[in-house]
Amino acid sequence: MRIVCIGGGPAGLYFALLMKSRHPEHHVRVVERNRPFDTFGWGVVFSDATMQSMRQWDPKTAATIEDAFNHWDDIELVFKGRKIRTTGHGFVGIGRKKMLNILQERCIELGVELVFEHDVQGDEEFPDADLIIAADGVNSRIRAKYIDVFKPDMVMRPNRYVWLGTNKPFEAFTFDFRKTEHGWFQAHIYRFDADTSTFIVETTEDVFKAHGLDEMDQDQSIAFCEKLFAETLDGHSLMTNARHLRGSAWLNFGRLICEKWSHFNGRSHVVLMGDSAHTAHFAIGSGTKLAIDDAIELTRQFDIAGHDVKNIPEVLAAYEEVRRVDVARIQNAARNAMEWFEVVGTRYADTLEPEQFMYSMLTRSQRISHENLRLRDKDWLESYERWFAERAGVSPAPNGAVPPPMFTPFKVRELKLHNRIMVSPMAMYSAADGMPNDFHLVHLGARAMGGAALIFPEMTCVSPDARITPGCLGLWNDEQTAAWKRIVDFVHQETPAKIGIQIGHAGRKGSTRVAWEGIDQPVTEGGWPLFSASAIPYLPNSDVPKAMTREDMDRVLADFVAATKRADEIGFDILELHAAHGYLLSSFLSPLTNQRDDEYGGDHEARARFPLEVFHAVRAVWPAEKPISVRLSTNDWFEGGNTPEDAAIFARMFKDAGADLIDCSSGQVVKEEKPVYGRLFQTPFSDKIRNEIQVPTIAVGAISEADHANSIIAAGRADLCAVARPHLADPSFVMHEAARIGFADQTWPKQYRSARAQYENNLIRAAEAAKAAR
Ligand SMILES: Cc1cc2nc3c(=O)[nH]c(=O)nc-3n(C[C@H](O)[C@H](O)[C@H](O)COP(=O)(O)OP(=O)(O)OC[C@H]3O[C@@H](n4cnc5c(N)ncnc54)[C@H](O)[C@@H]3O)c2cc1C
Ligand SMILES: Cc1cc2nc3c(=O)[nH]c(=O)nc-3n(C[C@H](O)[C@H](O)[C@H](O)COP(=O)(O)O)c2cc1C
């Protein structure tokens, strides 16, 4: 085969040498516009996994690279006059120049033709090539030429960064945060050879401009950074090797995805590789890794199909299919980490203490969890757990032991919870005429005995026509009040749990069938008229709701107030106002469902007017010592709907009105929504609201193990974790998770204690067996 790699970066060079090493009869040429030893940038970081596959694919290159590596384990945070260090993180770094030289030498040794100082104008320069690798970097000319085929999607990120170097050898991967009169700057610093370290400085666009950095040349901008980070640089200067860039050389990162990666130009097959196909932000340092992995995968596909021209189309299709998945995974993790650095100044840096700031930073990609951190640096994690527990008012035991974050207590107004887990409200559709019955006593009683500090029954409707289905619970008459009291008394008398009530009105989603007879489908008989902010049905076949008049609002307001008074009388410990999931109050908040042109529709203030009226009325009759939370859909997951930004505005309004907690759910506002599910998928919304609005929050959604909850609580992404479906599967979810992570202070109901030792021993045995099998 005749192969041409346009671009002599890691992708082009590594692919060239792999192909030549497997089939010396291939003619492989790399064409690079720079001179052999020219390059931009400083050091690159690799993981152990990348090195492992490089060893497998070309042991010689891997060995030479490994000889040149700098290995380091520690991460150090420099923040607010403190230095905090953790270990066990395992990185390797190498100078980009050094690595390219190693790859170039190996290419020469294997007989790859290297052409330097040739700026390729287009793929037509190589009419004889069977395969053209467009490894020409993020600004790929080849990709641009076939823009209609590759359909690149480039999103420019808001932060500015400049890639510098210094001769100060840093021992740890250092993150240094500095505040100026205009805002925060951060430096990402890592050493890559005996006396050189990469020094990337990053800030937001407005801080960048406020300092006039957009007007500076490179020398002025370097002088600015040297002054800002003088303490850390310790007399060393900063250097640039990007003299070819115009202006101050501060860049914006562009996140790139391409719809297609290959194209037949009539003579040759052209395929994207490395940064020309995709990018991953340096916050997790994986761009070079992706380039190397691309090169390996394309080679592997040739090995599978056979190194022959006729197999090229099949090979390219398989390469793209395999690599897409891995690239998406890395881009996802890189996105979380990148976003953390984009909002760090406004969201975390001013408010979090250095210890928690470090924890939040280490877990920024949401790929590293609490238990991962324990594996990396047990001592640091334990000291952090002590710090966290002390902040939560827990004194260490005589042996120094403290509960993990999710098992620390939490107090809001006079409500004291003994841990951070609540059973999330879940409709059971098992009532008649809104009456709690034995099912509810057993269902809620079992969960209250299961270890969660707070249990919430399902949405409880404030009037018969506030129900979602005929099977929903209610609180509008004396019989219901008495039946609820039986349940609440049981919880208080028999368990250490507290119990809340979530009051709501179904709005346009009412008068539907119980879930197992067709969720959201209108009832066939015995239905009731619907209200909503606007007269828009939920489904095409749903009943059309009436847009509420002021009179309707007054009636509903009175129903909420009456239910609240009853809830207090019954003895509920906390009240939650359900303003999420497209129900009545939520229908006012979302622009998708509120199209009113009176004072209850329009901007945020107008859309929140009726929900806030209800909140104020409820707050006025709910005792001052008892808290109220508000559940919001923090993302409508649909264009034109509320975004997390909008949710933060509403959260501030409810906070100002006296809400004690914001329960951060999302979606279910319109049927056409396009949610992105995944582990902890709504936690970022809670993180945003808690840390930007400075209001306690509840995180919910795919939180399914202690490790998740510990990570969320420890990082300050929420104050409580609501766990729903895992509690349907296991009423004793919290007791069992406590046993799984070896938290000995979890109490079991006295009647069940004889089961505990056996349960814990079985877990230990299962863990040992799993370890032995590995
Ligand atoms: C600030 C910053 C920090 C980074 N840190 C890391 C890190 O720590 N770890 C990491 O893994 N990655 C890091 N990266 C990303 C990394 O540099 C790239 O992802 C990686 O180099 C991609 O390799 P590539 O071969 O696809 O492209 P490149 O390395 O960009 O190589 C493309 C090559 O093509 C050449 N070229 C372009 N056009 C032409 C043309 N028309 N004719 C001839 N030659 C051409 C270029 O001169 C260049 O040599 C960082 C990036 C930035 C911006
Ligand atoms: C069967 C079921 C019924 C639900 N009913 C309610 C409800 O009445 N009120 C509410 O706010 N959320 C309700 N939800 C949503 C849950 O409270 C929770 O937000 C969601 O299930 C995500 O959490 P999970 O991943 O832990 O299940 C319900 C969820 C389920 C599975």
mmCIF file of N, CA and C in Angstrom, residues 35 108 206 219 489 493 514 534 692 769:
data_model
loop_
_atom_site.group_PDB
_atom_site.id
_atom_site.type_symbol
_atom_site.label_atom_id
_atom_site.label_comp_id
_atom_site.label_asym_id
_atom_site.label_seq_id
_atom_site.Cartn_x
_atom_site.Cartn_y
_atom_site.Cartn_z
ATOM 1 N N ARG A 35 10.062 22.062 10.708
ATOM 2 C CA ARG A 35 11.352 21.408 10.642
ATOM 3 C C ARG A 35 11.357 20.253 11.656
ATOM 4 N N ILE A 108 12.460 6.592 10.918
ATOM 5 C CA ILE A 108 13.615 6.512 10.023
ATOM 6 C C ILE A 108 14.205 5.102 10.059
ATOM 7 N N ASP A 206 -13.915 37.296 30.542
ATOM 8 C CA ASP A 206 -14.088 38.644 31.096
ATOM 9 C C ASP A 206 -12.895 39.050 31.968
ATOM 10 N N ASP A 219 5.285 39.109 25.229
ATOM 11 C CA ASP A 219 6.203 39.441 26.331
ATOM 12 C C ASP A 219 5.451 40.101 27.481
ATOM 13 N N ASP A 489 -46.885 8.522 63.015
ATOM 14 C CA ASP A 489 -46.605 8.089 64.394
ATOM 15 C C ASP A 489 -45.747 6.823 64.397
ATOM 16 N N GLN A 493 -42.301 6.626 66.238
ATOM 17 C CA GLN A 493 -42.184 5.768 67.424
ATOM 18 C C GLN A 493 -41.235 4.600 67.224
ATOM 19 N N VAL A 514 -53.321 4.800 36.407
ATOM 20 C CA VAL A 514 -52.198 4.371 37.242
ATOM 21 C C VAL A 514 -51.118 3.809 36.319
ATOM 22 N N SER A 534 -51.312 27.257 31.013
ATOM 23 C CA SER A 534 -51.913 27.562 29.710
ATOM 24 C C SER A 534 -52.689 26.347 29.223
ATOM 25 N N GLU A 692 -23.559 28.211 43.476
ATOM 26 C CA GLU A 692 -23.722 29.563 42.911
ATOM 27 C C GLU A 692 -24.759 30.371 43.687
ATOM 28 N N ALA A 769 -13.965 -13.728 47.842
ATOM 29 C CA ALA A 769 -14.072 -14.660 46.717
ATOM 30 C C ALA A 769 -13.858 -13.913 45.395
#
